[in-house]
């Protein structure tokens, strides 16, 4: 069993954004730095970008649902 640093970094960034540990903008900066240093691939940067987009959509939907619940009451 071998350790895949690029997978570890990518999943770490995605999990950190999903858990609210770091802002998505900072994760994007980290990903760019990792890409420049060839620690992750462009495909993994795209994977992170897609995960951030999904996270932001989920947050927006959650905020909208909360706003709808508040306006009904």
PDB file of N, CA and C in Angstrom:
ATOM      1  N   UNK A   1       0.853  -1.178   0.000  1.00  0.00           N
ATOM      2  CA  UNK A   1       0.000   0.000   0.000  1.00  0.00           C
ATOM      3  C   UNK A   1       0.897   1.238   0.000  1.00  0.00           C
ATOM      4  N   UNK A   2       0.652   2.134  -0.938  1.00  0.00           N
ATOM      5  CA  UNK A   2       1.464   3.338  -1.024  1.00  0.00           C
ATOM      6  C   UNK A   2       0.620   4.569  -0.688  1.00  0.00           C
ATOM      7  N   UNK A   3       1.309   5.588  -0.283  1.00  0.00           N
ATOM      8  CA  UNK A   3       0.670   6.847   0.074  1.00  0.00           C
ATOM      9  C   UNK A   3       0.643   7.752  -1.145  1.00  0.00           C
ATOM     10  N   UNK A   4      -0.521   8.267  -1.486  1.00  0.00           N
ATOM     11  CA  UNK A   4      -0.681   9.162  -2.631  1.00  0.00           C
ATOM     12  C   UNK A   4      -0.861  10.587  -2.110  1.00  0.00           C
ATOM     13  N   UNK A   5       0.220  11.359  -2.149  1.00  0.00           N
ATOM     14  CA  UNK A   5       0.194  12.724  -1.619  1.00  0.00           C
ATOM     15  C   UNK A   5      -0.822  13.591  -2.346  1.00  0.00           C
ATOM     16  N   UNK A   6      -0.902  13.483  -3.654  1.00  0.00           N
ATOM     17  CA  UNK A   6      -1.826  14.336  -4.405  1.00  0.00           C
ATOM     18  C   UNK A   6      -3.280  14.060  -4.014  1.00  0.00           C
ATOM     19  N   UNK A   7      -3.603  12.790  -3.812  1.00  0.00           N
ATOM     20  CA  UNK A   7      -4.959  12.444  -3.387  1.00  0.00           C
ATOM     21  C   UNK A   7      -5.220  12.955  -1.969  1.00  0.00           C
ATOM     22  N   UNK A   8      -4.231  12.808  -1.106  1.00  0.00           N
ATOM     23  CA  UNK A   8      -4.349  13.284   0.275  1.00  0.00           C
ATOM     24  C   UNK A   8      -4.600  14.799   0.308  1.00  0.00           C
ATOM     25  N   UNK A   9      -3.832  15.559  -0.469  1.00  0.00           N
ATOM     26  CA  UNK A   9      -3.990  17.005  -0.498  1.00  0.00           C
ATOM     27  C   UNK A   9      -5.342  17.416  -1.066  1.00  0.00           C
ATOM     28  N   UNK A  10      -5.744  16.767  -2.142  1.00  0.00           N
ATOM     29  CA  UNK A  10      -7.023  17.093  -2.776  1.00  0.00           C
ATOM     30  C   UNK A  10      -8.186  16.801  -1.844  1.00  0.00           C
ATOM     31  N   UNK A  11      -8.209  15.607  -1.288  1.00  0.00           N
ATOM     32  CA  UNK A  11      -9.300  15.232  -0.385  1.00  0.00           C
ATOM     33  C   UNK A  11      -9.284  16.091   0.882  1.00  0.00           C
ATOM     34  N   UNK A  12      -8.087  16.440   1.349  1.00  0.00           N
ATOM     35  CA  UNK A  12      -7.979  17.298   2.526  1.00  0.00           C
ATOM     36  C   UNK A  12      -8.581  18.672   2.279  1.00  0.00           C
ATOM     37  N   UNK A  13      -8.315  19.235   1.122  1.00  0.00           N
ATOM     38  CA  UNK A  13      -8.901  20.533   0.787  1.00  0.00           C
ATOM     39  C   UNK A  13     -10.415  20.445   0.664  1.00  0.00           C
ATOM     40  N   UNK A  14     -10.886  19.420  -0.020  1.00  0.00           N
ATOM     41  CA  UNK A  14     -12.335  19.254  -0.196  1.00  0.00           C
ATOM     42  C   UNK A  14     -13.011  19.080   1.163  1.00  0.00           C
ATOM     43  N   UNK A  15     -12.469  18.217   1.999  1.00  0.00           N
ATOM     44  CA  UNK A  15     -13.061  17.986   3.326  1.00  0.00           C
ATOM     45  C   UNK A  15     -12.996  19.234   4.195  1.00  0.00           C
ATOM     46  N   UNK A  16     -11.920  19.986   4.083  1.00  0.00           N
ATOM     47  CA  UNK A  16     -11.789  21.208   4.877  1.00  0.00           C
ATOM     48  C   UNK A  16     -12.835  22.247   4.490  1.00  0.00           C
ATOM     49  N   UNK A  17     -13.112  22.361   3.206  1.00  0.00           N
ATOM     50  CA  UNK A  17     -14.150  23.290   2.759  1.00  0.00           C
ATOM     51  C   UNK A  17     -15.519  22.780   3.202  1.00  0.00           C
ATOM     52  N   UNK A  18     -15.785  21.498   2.986  1.00  0.00           N
ATOM     53  CA  UNK A  18     -17.086  20.920   3.349  1.00  0.00           C
ATOM     54  C   UNK A  18     -17.383  21.041   4.833  1.00  0.00           C
ATOM     55  N   UNK A  19     -16.345  20.969   5.661  1.00  0.00           N
ATOM     56  CA  UNK A  19     -16.521  21.038   7.110  1.00  0.00           C
ATOM     57  C   UNK A  19     -16.383  22.455   7.654  1.00  0.00           C
ATOM     58  N   UNK A  20     -16.213  23.423   6.757  1.00  0.00           N
ATOM     59  CA  UNK A  20     -16.127  24.809   7.176  1.00  0.00           C
ATOM     60  C   UNK A  20     -14.825  25.182   7.867  1.00  0.00           C
ATOM     61  N   UNK A  21     -13.782  24.389   7.669  1.00  0.00           N
ATOM     62  CA  UNK A  21     -12.511  24.666   8.329  1.00  0.00           C
ATOM     63  C   UNK A  21     -11.725  25.770   7.644  1.00  0.00           C
ATOM     64  N   UNK A  22     -11.847  25.848   6.310  1.00  0.00           N
ATOM     65  CA  UNK A  22     -11.200  26.925   5.566  1.00  0.00           C
ATOM     66  C   UNK A  22     -12.183  27.441   4.525  1.00  0.00           C
ATOM     67  N   UNK A  23     -12.100  28.731   4.212  1.00  0.00           N
ATOM     68  CA  UNK A  23     -12.983  29.276   3.182  1.00  0.00           C
ATOM     69  C   UNK A  23     -12.615  28.722   1.801  1.00  0.00           C
ATOM     70  N   UNK A  24     -13.584  28.657   0.939  1.00  0.00           N
ATOM     71  CA  UNK A  24     -13.357  28.096  -0.397  1.00  0.00           C
ATOM     72  C   UNK A  24     -12.316  28.886  -1.182  1.00  0.00           C
ATOM     73  N   UNK A  25     -12.264  30.192  -0.988  1.00  0.00           N
ATOM     74  CA  UNK A  25     -11.262  31.002  -1.698  1.00  0.00           C
ATOM     75  C   UNK A  25      -9.846  30.612  -1.291  1.00  0.00           C
ATOM     76  N   UNK A  26      -9.651  30.339  -0.011  1.00  0.00           N
ATOM     77  CA  UNK A  26      -8.337  29.929   0.468  1.00  0.00           C
ATOM     78  C   UNK A  26      -7.971  28.547  -0.066  1.00  0.00           C
ATOM     79  N   UNK A  27      -8.953  27.646  -0.131  1.00  0.00           N
ATOM     80  CA  UNK A  27      -8.704  26.315  -0.690  1.00  0.00           C
ATOM     81  C   UNK A  27      -8.277  26.416  -2.149  1.00  0.00           C
ATOM     82  N   UNK A  28      -8.865  27.354  -2.866  1.00  0.00           N
ATOM     83  CA  UNK A  28      -8.494  27.569  -4.264  1.00  0.00           C
ATOM     84  C   UNK A  28      -7.050  28.069  -4.379  1.00  0.00           C
ATOM     85  N   UNK A  29      -6.654  28.942  -3.479  1.00  0.00           N
ATOM     86  CA  UNK A  29      -5.271  29.436  -3.466  1.00  0.00           C
ATOM     87  C   UNK A  29      -4.304  28.284  -3.166  1.00  0.00           C
ATOM     88  N   UNK A  30      -4.644  27.485  -2.158  1.00  0.00           N
ATOM     89  CA  UNK A  30      -3.806  26.325  -1.836  1.00  0.00           C
ATOM     90  C   UNK A  30      -3.686  25.392  -3.037  1.00  0.00           C
ATOM     91  N   UNK A  31      -4.809  25.126  -3.687  1.00  0.00           N
ATOM     92  CA  UNK A  31      -4.796  24.231  -4.846  1.00  0.00           C
ATOM     93  C   UNK A  31      -3.902  24.786  -5.943  1.00  0.00           C
ATOM     94  N   UNK A  32      -3.970  26.082  -6.164  1.00  0.00           N
ATOM     95  CA  UNK A  32      -3.109  26.703  -7.160  1.00  0.00           C
ATOM     96  C   UNK A  32      -1.637  26.559  -6.809  1.00  0.00           C
ATOM     97  N   UNK A  33      -1.318  26.738  -5.545  1.00  0.00           N
ATOM     98  CA  UNK A  33       0.068  26.573  -5.099  1.00  0.00           C
ATOM     99  C   UNK A  33       0.523  25.124  -5.271  1.00  0.00           C
ATOM    100  N   UNK A  34      -0.351  24.183  -4.916  1.00  0.00           N
ATOM    101  CA  UNK A  34      -0.009  22.764  -5.066  1.00  0.00           C
ATOM    102  C   UNK A  34       0.181  22.407  -6.534  1.00  0.00           C
ATOM    103  N   UNK A  35      -0.646  22.994  -7.400  1.00  0.00           N
ATOM    104  CA  UNK A  35      -0.541  22.728  -8.830  1.00  0.00           C
ATOM    105  C   UNK A  35       0.782  23.255  -9.388  1.00  0.00           C
ATOM    106  N   UNK A  36       1.146  24.474  -9.006  1.00  0.00           N
ATOM    107  CA  UNK A  36       2.396  25.073  -9.479  1.00  0.00           C
ATOM    108  C   UNK A  36       3.599  24.230  -9.042  1.00  0.00           C
ATOM    109  N   UNK A  37       3.499  23.644  -7.851  1.00  0.00           N
ATOM    110  CA  UNK A  37       4.597  22.825  -7.332  1.00  0.00           C
ATOM    111  C   UNK A  37       4.500  21.371  -7.792  1.00  0.00           C
ATOM    112  N   UNK A  38       3.537  21.093  -8.676  1.00  0.00           N
ATOM    113  CA  UNK A  38       3.305  19.747  -9.218  1.00  0.00           C
ATOM    114  C   UNK A  38       2.977  18.722  -8.136  1.00  0.00           C
ATOM    115  N   UNK A  39       2.316  19.178  -7.075  1.00  0.00           N
ATOM    116  CA  UNK A  39       1.887  18.260  -6.020  1.00  0.00           C
ATOM    117  C   UNK A  39       0.517  17.668  -6.317  1.00  0.00           C
ATOM    118  N   UNK A  40      -0.273  18.382  -7.130  1.00  0.00           N
ATOM    119  CA  UNK A  40      -1.560  17.875  -7.593  1.00  0.00           C
ATOM    120  C   UNK A  40      -1.660  18.161  -9.090  1.00  0.00           C
ATOM    121  N   UNK A  41      -2.626  17.512  -9.731  1.00  0.00           N
ATOM    122  CA  UNK A  41      -2.800  17.672 -11.178  1.00  0.00           C
ATOM    123  C   UNK A  41      -3.918  18.675 -11.473  1.00  0.00           C
ATOM    124  N   UNK A  42      -3.991  19.086 -12.729  1.00  0.00           N
ATOM    125  CA  UNK A  42      -5.078  19.975 -13.150  1.00  0.00           C
ATOM    126  C   UNK A  42      -6.431  19.290 -12.946  1.00  0.00           C
ATOM    127  N   UNK A  43      -6.497  17.998 -13.154  1.00  0.00           N
ATOM    128  CA  UNK A  43      -7.748  17.258 -12.949  1.00  0.00           C
ATOM    129  C   UNK A  43      -8.184  17.334 -11.484  1.00  0.00           C
ATOM    130  N   UNK A  44      -7.224  17.305 -10.573  1.00  0.00           N
ATOM    131  CA  UNK A  44      -7.564  17.402  -9.153  1.00  0.00           C
ATOM    132  C   UNK A  44      -7.992  18.819  -8.775  1.00  0.00           C
ATOM    133  N   UNK A  45      -7.421  19.820  -9.425  1.00  0.00           N
ATOM    134  CA  UNK A  45      -7.871  21.197  -9.213  1.00  0.00           C
ATOM    135  C   UNK A  45      -9.315  21.322  -9.696  1.00  0.00           C
ATOM    136  N   UNK A  46      -9.619  20.716 -10.820  1.00  0.00           N
ATOM    137  CA  UNK A  46     -10.996  20.712 -11.329  1.00  0.00           C
ATOM    138  C   UNK A  46     -11.928  19.988 -10.366  1.00  0.00           C
ATOM    139  N   UNK A  47     -11.462  18.879  -9.806  1.00  0.00           N
ATOM    140  CA  UNK A  47     -12.254  18.134  -8.819  1.00  0.00           C
ATOM    141  C   UNK A  47     -12.553  19.024  -7.615  1.00  0.00           C
ATOM    142  N   UNK A  48     -11.568  19.751  -7.139  1.00  0.00           N
ATOM    143  CA  UNK A  48     -11.769  20.666  -6.023  1.00  0.00           C
ATOM    144  C   UNK A  48     -12.747  21.769  -6.406  1.00  0.00           C
ATOM    145  N   UNK A  49     -12.588  22.327  -7.588  1.00  0.00           N
ATOM    146  CA  UNK A  49     -13.474  23.387  -8.054  1.00  0.00           C
ATOM    147  C   UNK A  49     -14.924  22.910  -8.121  1.00  0.00           C
ATOM    148  N   UNK A  50     -15.120  21.706  -8.623  1.00  0.00           N
ATOM    149  CA  UNK A  50     -16.471  21.132  -8.687  1.00  0.00           C
ATOM    150  C   UNK A  50     -17.049  20.929  -7.284  1.00  0.00           C
ATOM    151  N   UNK A  51     -16.213  20.482  -6.360  1.00  0.00           N
ATOM    152  CA  UNK A  51     -16.667  20.272  -4.980  1.00  0.00           C
ATOM    153  C   UNK A  51     -17.030  21.602  -4.325  1.00  0.00           C
ATOM    154  N   UNK A  52     -16.256  22.641  -4.599  1.00  0.00           N
ATOM    155  CA  UNK A  52     -16.553  23.964  -4.048  1.00  0.00           C
ATOM    156  C   UNK A  52     -17.863  24.491  -4.618  1.00  0.00           C
ATOM    157  N   UNK A  53     -18.071  24.301  -5.913  1.00  0.00           N
ATOM    158  CA  UNK A  53     -19.318  24.736  -6.546  1.00  0.00           C
ATOM    159  C   UNK A  53     -20.514  24.018  -5.917  1.00  0.00           C
ATOM    160  N   UNK A  54     -20.389  22.724  -5.703  1.00  0.00           N
ATOM    161  CA  UNK A  54     -21.467  21.951  -5.071  1.00  0.00           C
ATOM    162  C   UNK A  54     -21.700  22.418  -3.636  1.00  0.00           C
ATOM    163  N   UNK A  55     -20.628  22.705  -2.914  1.00  0.00           N
ATOM    164  CA  UNK A  55     -20.738  23.178  -1.532  1.00  0.00           C
ATOM    165  C   UNK A  55     -21.471  24.520  -1.490  1.00  0.00           C
ATOM    166  N   UNK A  56     -21.084  25.436  -2.376  1.00  0.00           N
ATOM    167  CA  UNK A  56     -21.732  26.750  -2.402  1.00  0.00           C
ATOM    168  C   UNK A  56     -23.205  26.640  -2.783  1.00  0.00           C
ATOM    169  N   UNK A  57     -23.528  25.738  -3.712  1.00  0.00           N
ATOM    170  CA  UNK A  57     -24.927  25.531  -4.103  1.00  0.00           C
ATOM    171  C   UNK A  57     -25.733  24.982  -2.931  1.00  0.00           C
ATOM    172  N   UNK A  58     -25.148  24.051  -2.194  1.00  0.00           N
ATOM    173  CA  UNK A  58     -25.836  23.481  -1.033  1.00  0.00           C
ATOM    174  C   UNK A  58     -26.049  24.542   0.046  1.00  0.00           C
ATOM    175  N   UNK A  59     -25.047  25.398   0.257  1.00  0.00           N
ATOM    176  CA  UNK A  59     -25.177  26.476   1.239  1.00  0.00           C
ATOM    177  C   UNK A  59     -26.263  27.464   0.826  1.00  0.00           C
ATOM    178  N   UNK A  60     -26.312  27.793  -0.452  1.00  0.00           N
ATOM    179  CA  UNK A  60     -27.323  28.721  -0.945  1.00  0.00           C
ATOM    180  C   UNK A  60     -28.722  28.123  -0.808  1.00  0.00           C
ATOM    181  N   UNK A  61     -28.854  26.845  -1.113  1.00  0.00           N
ATOM    182  CA  UNK A  61     -30.153  26.179  -0.984  1.00  0.00           C
ATOM    183  C   UNK A  61     -30.586  26.127   0.474  1.00  0.00           C
ATOM    184  N   UNK A  62     -29.634  25.880   1.344  1.00  0.00           N
ATOM    185  CA  UNK A  62     -29.936  25.833   2.776  1.00  0.00           C
ATOM    186  C   UNK A  62     -30.354  27.212   3.284  1.00  0.00           C
ATOM    187  N   UNK A  63     -29.675  28.252   2.843  1.00  0.00           N
ATOM    188  CA  UNK A  63     -30.025  29.612   3.249  1.00  0.00           C
ATOM    189  C   UNK A  63     -31.396  30.004   2.712  1.00  0.00           C
ATOM    190  N   UNK A  64     -31.685  29.594   1.483  1.00  0.00           N
ATOM    191  CA  UNK A  64     -32.975  29.898   0.889  1.00  0.00           C
ATOM    192  C   UNK A  64     -34.104  29.186   1.634  1.00  0.00           C
ATOM    193  N   UNK A  65     -33.866  27.939   1.990  1.00  0.00           N
ATOM    194  CA  UNK A  65     -34.867  27.177   2.735  1.00  0.00           C
ATOM    195  C   UNK A  65     -35.105  27.797   4.105  1.00  0.00           C
ATOM    196  N   UNK A  66     -34.036  28.253   4.742  1.00  0.00           N
ATOM    197  CA  UNK A  66     -34.175  28.896   6.053  1.00  0.00           C
ATOM    198  C   UNK A  66     -34.954  30.205   5.924  1.00  0.00           C
ATOM    199  N   UNK A  67     -34.679  30.966   4.879  1.00  0.00           N
ATOM    200  CA  UNK A  67     -35.385  32.221   4.648  1.00  0.00           C
ATOM    201  C   UNK A  67     -36.868  31.962   4.384  1.00  0.00           C
ATOM    202  N   UNK A  68     -37.153  30.904   3.603  1.00  0.00           N
ATOM    203  CA  UNK A  68     -38.552  30.555   3.333  1.00  0.00           C
ATOM    204  C   UNK A  68     -39.269  30.149   4.606  1.00  0.00           C
ATOM    205  N   UNK A  69     -38.596  29.396   5.469  1.00  0.00           N
ATOM    206  CA  UNK A  69     -39.210  28.985   6.739  1.00  0.00           C
ATOM    207  C   UNK A  69     -39.458  30.176   7.643  1.00  0.00           C
ATOM    208  N   UNK A  70     -38.566  31.145   7.635  1.00  0.00           N
ATOM    209  CA  UNK A  70     -38.747  32.323   8.469  1.00  0.00           C
ATOM    210  C   UNK A  70     -39.871  33.219   7.969  1.00  0.00           C
ATOM    211  N   UNK A  71     -40.070  33.274   6.656  1.00  0.00           N
ATOM    212  CA  UNK A  71     -41.112  34.137   6.120  1.00  0.00           C
ATOM    213  C   UNK A  71     -42.491  33.520   6.280  1.00  0.00           C
ATOM    214  N   UNK A  72     -42.569  32.194   6.429  1.00  0.00           N
ATOM    215  CA  UNK A  72     -43.855  31.516   6.601  1.00  0.00           C
ATOM    216  C   UNK A  72     -44.349  31.698   8.020  1.00  0.00           C
ATOM    217  N   UNK A  73     -43.458  31.758   8.959  1.00  0.00           N
ATOM    218  CA  UNK A  73     -43.852  31.838  10.375  1.00  0.00           C
ATOM    219  C   UNK A  73     -44.331  33.170  10.763  1.00  0.00           C
TER     220      UNK A  73
END
